[in-house]
mmCIF file of C-alpha atoms in Angstrom:
data_model
loop_
_atom_site.group_PDB
_atom_site.id
_atom_site.type_symbol
_atom_site.label_atom_id
_atom_site.label_comp_id
_atom_site.label_asym_id
_atom_site.label_seq_id
_atom_site.Cartn_x
_atom_site.Cartn_y
_atom_site.Cartn_z
ATOM 1 C CA MET A 1 82.177 68.147 128.506
ATOM 2 C CA PHE A 2 83.575 68.010 124.974
ATOM 3 C CA LYS A 3 84.302 65.060 122.748
ATOM 4 C CA ARG A 4 84.772 65.310 119.003
ATOM 5 C CA LYS A 5 82.520 63.211 116.835
ATOM 6 C CA ASP A 6 85.514 61.277 115.534
ATOM 7 C CA GLY A 7 86.658 60.670 119.127
ATOM 8 C CA THR A 8 90.076 62.300 118.649
ATOM 9 C CA PHE A 9 89.787 65.201 121.088
ATOM 10 C CA MET A 10 88.308 65.480 124.558
ATOM 11 C CA LEU A 11 87.848 68.202 127.161
ATOM 12 C CA LYS A 12 87.079 67.058 130.676
ATOM 13 C CA ARG A 13 84.944 68.983 133.150
ATOM 14 C CA GLU A 14 87.934 70.334 135.101
ATOM 15 C CA SER A 15 89.382 71.860 131.911
ATOM 16 C CA VAL A 16 86.122 73.657 131.126
ATOM 17 C CA GLN A 17 85.843 74.791 134.761
ATOM 18 C CA SER A 18 89.278 76.427 134.410
ATOM 19 C CA ILE A 19 87.615 79.079 132.239
ATOM 20 C CA ASP A 20 85.606 80.289 135.226
ATOM 21 C CA ILE A 21 86.246 83.742 136.695
ATOM 22 C CA GLY A 22 89.356 83.830 138.854
ATOM 23 C CA CYS A 23 90.898 80.708 137.271
ATOM 24 C CA GLU A 24 93.771 80.094 134.869
ATOM 25 C CA ILE A 25 92.668 78.265 131.734
ATOM 26 C CA THR A 26 94.461 75.040 130.820
ATOM 27 C CA SER A 27 96.460 74.036 127.760
ATOM 28 C CA ASP A 28 93.592 71.727 126.759
ATOM 29 C CA VAL A 29 91.278 74.706 126.317
ATOM 30 C CA ILE A 30 93.848 76.594 124.233
ATOM 31 C CA GLY A 31 94.372 73.459 122.128
ATOM 32 C CA TRP A 32 90.627 73.138 121.572
ATOM 33 C CA TYR A 33 90.392 76.768 120.462
ATOM 34 C CA GLY A 34 93.241 76.271 118.003
ATOM 35 C CA ASP A 35 91.278 73.352 116.582
ATOM 36 C CA VAL A 36 88.236 75.631 116.172
ATOM 37 C CA MET A 37 90.321 78.260 114.389
ATOM 38 C CA ASN A 38 91.790 75.664 112.024
ATOM 39 C CA ARG A 39 88.294 74.423 111.181
ATOM 40 C CA ASN A 40 87.262 78.007 110.423
ATOM 41 C CA GLU A 41 90.241 78.333 108.093
ATOM 42 C CA ALA A 42 89.290 75.091 106.342
ATOM 43 C CA LYS A 43 85.790 76.429 105.655
ATOM 44 C CA LYS A 44 87.384 79.205 103.584
ATOM 45 C CA GLY A 45 88.887 76.545 101.313
ATOM 46 C CA LYS A 46 92.514 77.457 102.058
ATOM 47 C CA PHE A 47 94.790 77.997 105.028
ATOM 48 C CA THR A 48 96.293 81.447 105.522
ATOM 49 C CA ARG A 49 96.813 80.825 109.275
ATOM 50 C CA TRP A 50 97.514 77.578 111.114
ATOM 51 C CA PHE A 51 97.292 77.008 114.868
ATOM 52 C CA PHE A 52 99.308 74.406 116.766
ATOM 53 C CA ASP A 53 98.624 73.149 120.276
ATOM 54 C CA THR A 54 100.837 74.043 123.232
ATOM 55 C CA SER A 55 102.651 70.690 123.235
ATOM 56 C CA LEU A 56 104.621 71.398 120.054
ATOM 57 C CA ALA A 57 106.323 74.478 121.493
ATOM 58 C CA GLY A 58 106.822 72.682 124.804
ATOM 59 C CA ASP A 59 108.507 69.740 123.085
ATOM 60 C CA CYS A 60 111.167 72.108 121.724
ATOM 61 C CA GLN A 61 112.442 72.995 125.198
ATOM 62 C CA LEU A 62 115.632 71.476 126.543
ATOM 63 C CA ASP A 63 115.722 68.430 128.770
ATOM 64 C CA ILE A 64 117.008 69.423 132.211
ATOM 65 C CA ASP A 65 119.396 66.470 132.513
ATOM 66 C CA SER A 66 120.802 66.100 128.989
ATOM 67 C CA GLY A 67 120.491 69.673 127.734
ATOM 68 C CA ASN A 68 119.056 68.354 124.446
ATOM 69 C CA PRO A 69 115.633 69.196 122.991
ATOM 70 C CA VAL A 70 112.866 66.972 124.362
ATOM 71 C CA LEU A 71 111.729 66.144 120.834
ATOM 72 C CA SER A 72 114.170 65.392 118.004
ATOM 73 C CA PRO A 73 113.626 67.263 114.704
ATOM 74 C CA ASP A 74 112.430 64.090 112.942
ATOM 75 C CA ASP A 75 109.949 63.308 115.724
ATOM 76 C CA TYR A 76 108.797 66.924 115.625
ATOM 77 C CA TYR A 77 108.085 66.751 111.885
ATOM 78 C CA ASP A 78 106.174 63.508 112.357
ATOM 79 C CA LYS A 79 104.106 65.100 115.102
ATOM 80 C CA VAL A 80 103.318 68.140 112.966
ATOM 81 C CA ASP A 81 102.349 65.920 110.028
ATOM 82 C CA LEU A 82 100.078 63.903 112.284
ATOM 83 C CA ASP A 83 98.525 67.059 113.701
ATOM 84 C CA ILE A 84 97.698 68.256 110.183
ATOM 85 C CA THR A 85 96.886 65.111 108.234
ATOM 86 C CA ASN A 86 94.710 63.338 110.802
ATOM 87 C CA LYS A 87 92.057 66.037 110.450
ATOM 88 C CA GLU A 88 89.392 64.926 107.986
ATOM 89 C CA TRP A 89 88.481 68.510 107.133
ATOM 90 C CA ALA A 90 92.151 69.384 106.424
ATOM 91 C CA LYS A 91 92.648 66.782 103.725
ATOM 92 C CA ASN A 92 93.079 68.032 100.150
ATOM 93 C CA LEU A 93 93.691 71.590 101.353
ATOM 94 C CA SER A 94 96.921 73.399 100.547
ATOM 95 C CA PHE A 95 99.177 74.976 103.175
ATOM 96 C CA THR A 96 101.400 76.749 100.660
ATOM 97 C CA GLU A 97 99.457 80.010 101.137
ATOM 98 C CA CYS A 98 99.755 79.876 104.923
ATOM 99 C CA ASN A 99 101.521 83.036 106.120
ATOM 100 C CA LEU A 100 100.968 82.900 109.887
ATOM 101 C CA TRP A 101 101.901 79.914 112.061
ATOM 102 C CA PHE A 102 100.868 80.161 115.722
ATOM 103 C CA PHE A 103 102.705 78.343 118.539
ATOM 104 C CA PRO A 104 101.210 78.938 122.010
ATOM 105 C CA TYR A 105 103.743 78.236 124.748
ATOM 106 C CA CYS A 106 103.540 78.021 128.534
ATOM 107 C CA ASN A 107 106.558 78.861 130.675
ATOM 108 C CA ASN A 108 106.282 78.863 134.472
ATOM 109 C CA LYS A 109 102.462 79.050 134.283
ATOM 110 C CA HIS A 110 102.528 82.025 131.902
ATOM 111 C CA TYR A 111 101.268 81.657 128.320
ATOM 112 C CA ILE A 112 102.738 83.558 125.409
ATOM 113 C CA MET A 113 102.269 83.192 121.660
ATOM 114 C CA ILE A 114 105.152 82.693 119.248
ATOM 115 C CA CYS A 115 104.080 83.500 115.705
ATOM 116 C CA VAL A 116 106.030 82.900 112.488
ATOM 117 C CA ASN A 117 104.879 85.646 110.111
ATOM 118 C CA ILE A 118 106.148 84.680 106.664
ATOM 119 C CA LYS A 119 104.629 87.600 104.770
ATOM 120 C CA ALA A 120 106.017 90.265 107.131
ATOM 121 C CA GLU A 121 109.322 88.340 107.543
ATOM 122 C CA ARG A 122 109.109 88.432 111.326
ATOM 123 C CA PHE A 123 109.192 86.144 114.333
ATOM 124 C CA GLU A 124 106.557 87.641 116.600
ATOM 125 C CA VAL A 125 106.388 87.225 120.367
ATOM 126 C CA LEU A 126 102.957 88.123 121.743
ATOM 127 C CA ASP A 127 103.300 88.450 125.503
ATOM 128 C CA SER A 128 100.495 90.056 127.512
ATOM 129 C CA LEU A 129 102.849 90.775 130.437
ATOM 130 C CA ARG A 130 105.526 92.264 128.178
ATOM 131 C CA HIS A 131 108.390 90.703 130.112
ATOM 132 C CA LYS A 132 111.387 92.995 130.269
ATOM 133 C CA ASP A 133 113.660 89.975 130.675
ATOM 134 C CA PHE A 134 112.564 88.429 127.366
ATOM 135 C CA GLU A 135 116.152 87.836 126.264
ATOM 136 C CA LYS A 136 116.812 85.804 129.410
ATOM 137 C CA THR A 137 113.426 84.108 129.863
ATOM 138 C CA TYR A 138 111.981 83.377 126.422
ATOM 139 C CA LYS A 139 114.437 84.210 123.630
ATOM 140 C CA SER A 140 116.319 80.888 123.493
ATOM 141 C CA MET A 141 113.051 78.942 123.701
ATOM 142 C CA ALA A 142 111.437 81.068 120.982
ATOM 143 C CA GLU A 143 114.492 80.610 118.758
ATOM 144 C CA ARG A 144 114.226 76.808 119.019
ATOM 145 C CA VAL A 145 110.514 76.897 118.173
ATOM 146 C CA VAL A 146 111.041 78.989 115.056
ATOM 147 C CA GLN A 147 114.072 76.948 113.954
ATOM 148 C CA TYR A 148 112.046 73.739 114.155
ATOM 149 C CA ALA A 149 109.230 75.447 112.255
ATOM 150 C CA ILE A 150 111.623 76.751 109.596
ATOM 151 C CA ASN A 151 113.152 73.327 109.039
ATOM 152 C CA TYR A 152 109.706 71.780 108.736
ATOM 153 C CA MET A 153 108.525 74.423 106.270
ATOM 154 C CA LYS A 154 111.625 73.894 104.135
ATOM 155 C CA THR A 155 110.713 70.217 103.755
ATOM 156 C CA GLN A 156 107.083 70.986 102.924
ATOM 157 C CA PHE A 157 107.321 74.109 100.807
ATOM 158 C CA ALA A 158 110.537 73.598 98.871
ATOM 159 C CA ASP A 159 109.051 75.449 95.891
ATOM 160 C CA ARG A 160 108.240 78.548 97.951
ATOM 161 C CA THR A 161 110.935 81.181 98.286
ATOM 162 C CA VAL A 162 111.224 82.380 101.887
ATOM 163 C CA ARG A 163 114.227 84.509 102.800
ATOM 164 C CA TRP A 164 114.602 83.382 106.403
ATOM 165 C CA GLU A 165 117.862 85.313 106.850
ATOM 166 C CA ARG A 166 115.896 88.563 106.515
ATOM 167 C CA PHE A 167 113.494 87.795 109.372
ATOM 168 C CA SER A 168 113.567 90.030 112.448
ATOM 169 C CA TRP A 169 112.176 89.676 115.980
ATOM 170 C CA PHE A 170 109.056 91.588 116.958
ATOM 171 C CA LYS A 171 107.598 91.991 120.455
ATOM 172 C CA LEU A 172 104.097 93.243 121.197
ATOM 173 C CA GLU A 173 104.181 96.538 123.102
ATOM 174 C CA LYS A 174 100.617 97.870 123.265
ATOM 175 C CA VAL A 175 98.707 95.216 125.221
ATOM 176 C CA THR A 176 99.132 94.438 128.921
ATOM 177 C CA GLN A 177 96.848 92.193 130.977
ATOM 178 C CA PRO A 178 95.458 93.772 134.172
ATOM 179 C CA ASP A 179 96.009 90.742 136.411
ATOM 180 C CA GLN A 180 98.202 87.645 136.818
ATOM 181 C CA ILE A 181 95.782 84.942 135.601
ATOM 182 C CA SER A 182 94.368 86.042 132.224
ATOM 183 C CA CYS A 183 97.329 85.223 129.958
ATOM 184 C CA GLY A 184 95.508 82.212 128.492
ATOM 185 C CA MET A 185 92.589 84.428 127.510
ATOM 186 C CA TYR A 186 94.993 86.767 125.762
ATOM 187 C CA VAL A 187 96.519 83.853 123.843
ATOM 188 C CA ILE A 188 93.028 82.993 122.595
ATOM 189 C CA ARG A 189 92.610 86.633 121.602
ATOM 190 C CA TRP A 190 95.840 86.482 119.581
ATOM 191 C CA MET A 191 94.491 83.446 117.750
ATOM 192 C CA ARG A 192 91.208 85.146 117.009
ATOM 193 C CA HIS A 193 92.422 88.569 115.940
ATOM 194 C CA TRP A 194 96.174 88.707 115.293
ATOM 195 C CA GLU A 195 97.027 89.026 111.598
ATOM 196 C CA GLY A 196 100.439 90.582 111.966
ATOM 197 C CA LYS A 197 99.312 94.037 113.061
ATOM 198 C CA TYR A 198 97.470 95.860 115.821
ATOM 199 C CA ASN A 199 93.725 96.363 115.640
ATOM 200 C CA SER A 200 91.044 97.688 117.972
ATOM 201 C CA ALA A 201 89.818 94.188 118.848
ATOM 202 C CA LEU A 202 93.180 93.516 120.492
ATOM 203 C CA THR A 203 93.743 96.811 122.272
ATOM 204 C CA LYS A 204 90.382 98.442 123.056
ATOM 205 C CA ASP A 205 89.181 98.069 126.661
ATOM 206 C CA TRP A 206 91.220 94.926 127.224
ATOM 207 C CA LYS A 207 92.462 96.122 130.584
ATOM 208 C CA ARG A 208 88.910 95.861 131.915
ATOM 209 C CA ILE A 209 88.402 92.751 134.033
ATOM 210 C CA ASP A 210 84.633 92.750 133.461
ATOM 211 C CA LEU A 211 85.095 92.398 129.698
ATOM 212 C CA ILE A 212 87.635 89.627 130.136
ATOM 213 C CA ASN A 213 85.140 87.819 132.374
ATOM 214 C CA GLU A 214 82.436 88.199 129.708
ATOM 215 C CA GLU A 215 84.844 86.660 127.228
ATOM 216 C CA ARG A 216 85.311 83.713 129.581
ATOM 217 C CA GLU A 217 81.554 83.091 129.701
ATOM 218 C CA CYS A 218 81.296 83.199 125.907
ATOM 219 C CA LEU A 219 84.216 80.791 125.588
ATOM 220 C CA MET A 220 82.554 78.288 127.911
ATOM 221 C CA LEU A 221 79.368 78.413 125.842
ATOM 222 C CA ASP A 222 81.369 78.032 122.630
ATOM 223 C CA ILE A 223 82.824 74.771 123.932
ATOM 224 C CA ILE A 224 79.471 73.319 124.921
ATOM 225 C CA LEU A 225 77.678 74.412 121.723
ATOM 226 C CA ASP A 226 80.505 73.502 119.335
ATOM 227 C CA GLU A 227 79.037 71.643 116.345
ATOM 228 C CA GLU A 228 81.788 69.034 116.749
ATOM 229 C CA ASN A 229 80.878 68.318 120.370
ATOM 230 C CA LEU A 230 79.440 64.829 120.741
ATOM 231 C CA GLU A 231 78.325 65.726 124.287
ATOM 232 C CA ARG A 232 76.387 68.806 123.184
ATOM 233 C CA GLU A 233 72.847 67.359 123.223
ATOM 234 C CA ARG A 234 73.372 65.584 126.548
ATOM 235 C CA ILE A 235 74.639 68.732 128.269
ATOM 236 C CA MET A 236 71.805 70.851 126.857
ATOM 237 C CA LYS A 237 69.220 68.332 128.108
ATOM 238 C CA GLU A 238 70.811 68.318 131.568
ATOM 239 C CA ALA A 239 70.856 72.133 131.621
ATOM 240 C CA THR A 240 67.198 72.320 130.594
ATOM 241 C CA LYS A 241 66.263 69.792 133.257
ATOM 242 C CA TYR A 242 68.197 71.758 135.893
ATOM 243 C CA CYS A 243 66.554 75.075 134.906
ATOM 244 C CA ASN A 244 63.076 73.516 134.980
ATOM 245 C CA MET A 245 63.772 72.126 138.440
ATOM 246 C CA LYS A 246 64.932 75.521 139.721
ATOM 247 C CA ASN A 247 61.888 77.257 138.233
ATOM 248 C CA LYS A 248 59.585 74.700 139.820
ATOM 249 C CA LYS A 249 61.174 75.216 143.245
ATOM 250 C CA LYS A 250 60.864 78.965 142.811
ATOM 251 C CA GLU A 251 57.205 78.606 141.858
ATOM 252 C CA LEU A 252 56.455 76.428 144.900
ATOM 253 C CA LYS A 253 58.255 78.865 147.170
ATOM 254 C CA GLY A 254 56.172 81.719 145.726
ATOM 255 C CA ARG A 255 52.924 79.879 146.525
ATOM 256 C CA LYS A 256 53.922 79.558 150.176
#
């Protein structure tokens, strides 16, 4: 359903179908949306926000057998560098002005967003279920993600003064999803609207299932019509053909 023109990113039909009403969207969809947001940042000529895919946060978790992180710090830095530098549109753009780094993370089928907010000096946990057991469930994982991110930023932005010791933890308190399957949609909302503070786009009417479902439909169309989608023309031709066929059947039925 989606393939980038440079062939580096693909979304299969089952991933796109996961956006449908009553389904839980996949990590692939969240990764694609992060890619869209990064491209939008690049069009502005500088990066003030950068969006990672879910695998980077997942790679920071501990291996069940050894108790060590799945990905070593050096491997993590290499993966981040690859994620940034292999994008043609990201070349020659500076990241030194980037103040918000987004790390979507999935734990036990629930997505949250871990955000490093350099300007506000906060580590932000955006959780649409507002887990009361955050300290037990997510805190150690979130701490590893931000520590990896801090170490990476120190190697990249040595000339930028960031007082990491002053950073505090912040948890979102005003947004709660109305069901058990829309957390991925909320993560996409964080990427679209979160700039370190609450706004009406994040809080207004977002307990209404009908509006969440409308957002799902728009997201599906965004994937198909993405300017980077190599499959775009083919899908549009198939859709047109299907609609014409349905209209013809309807017309014939009306004549009878």
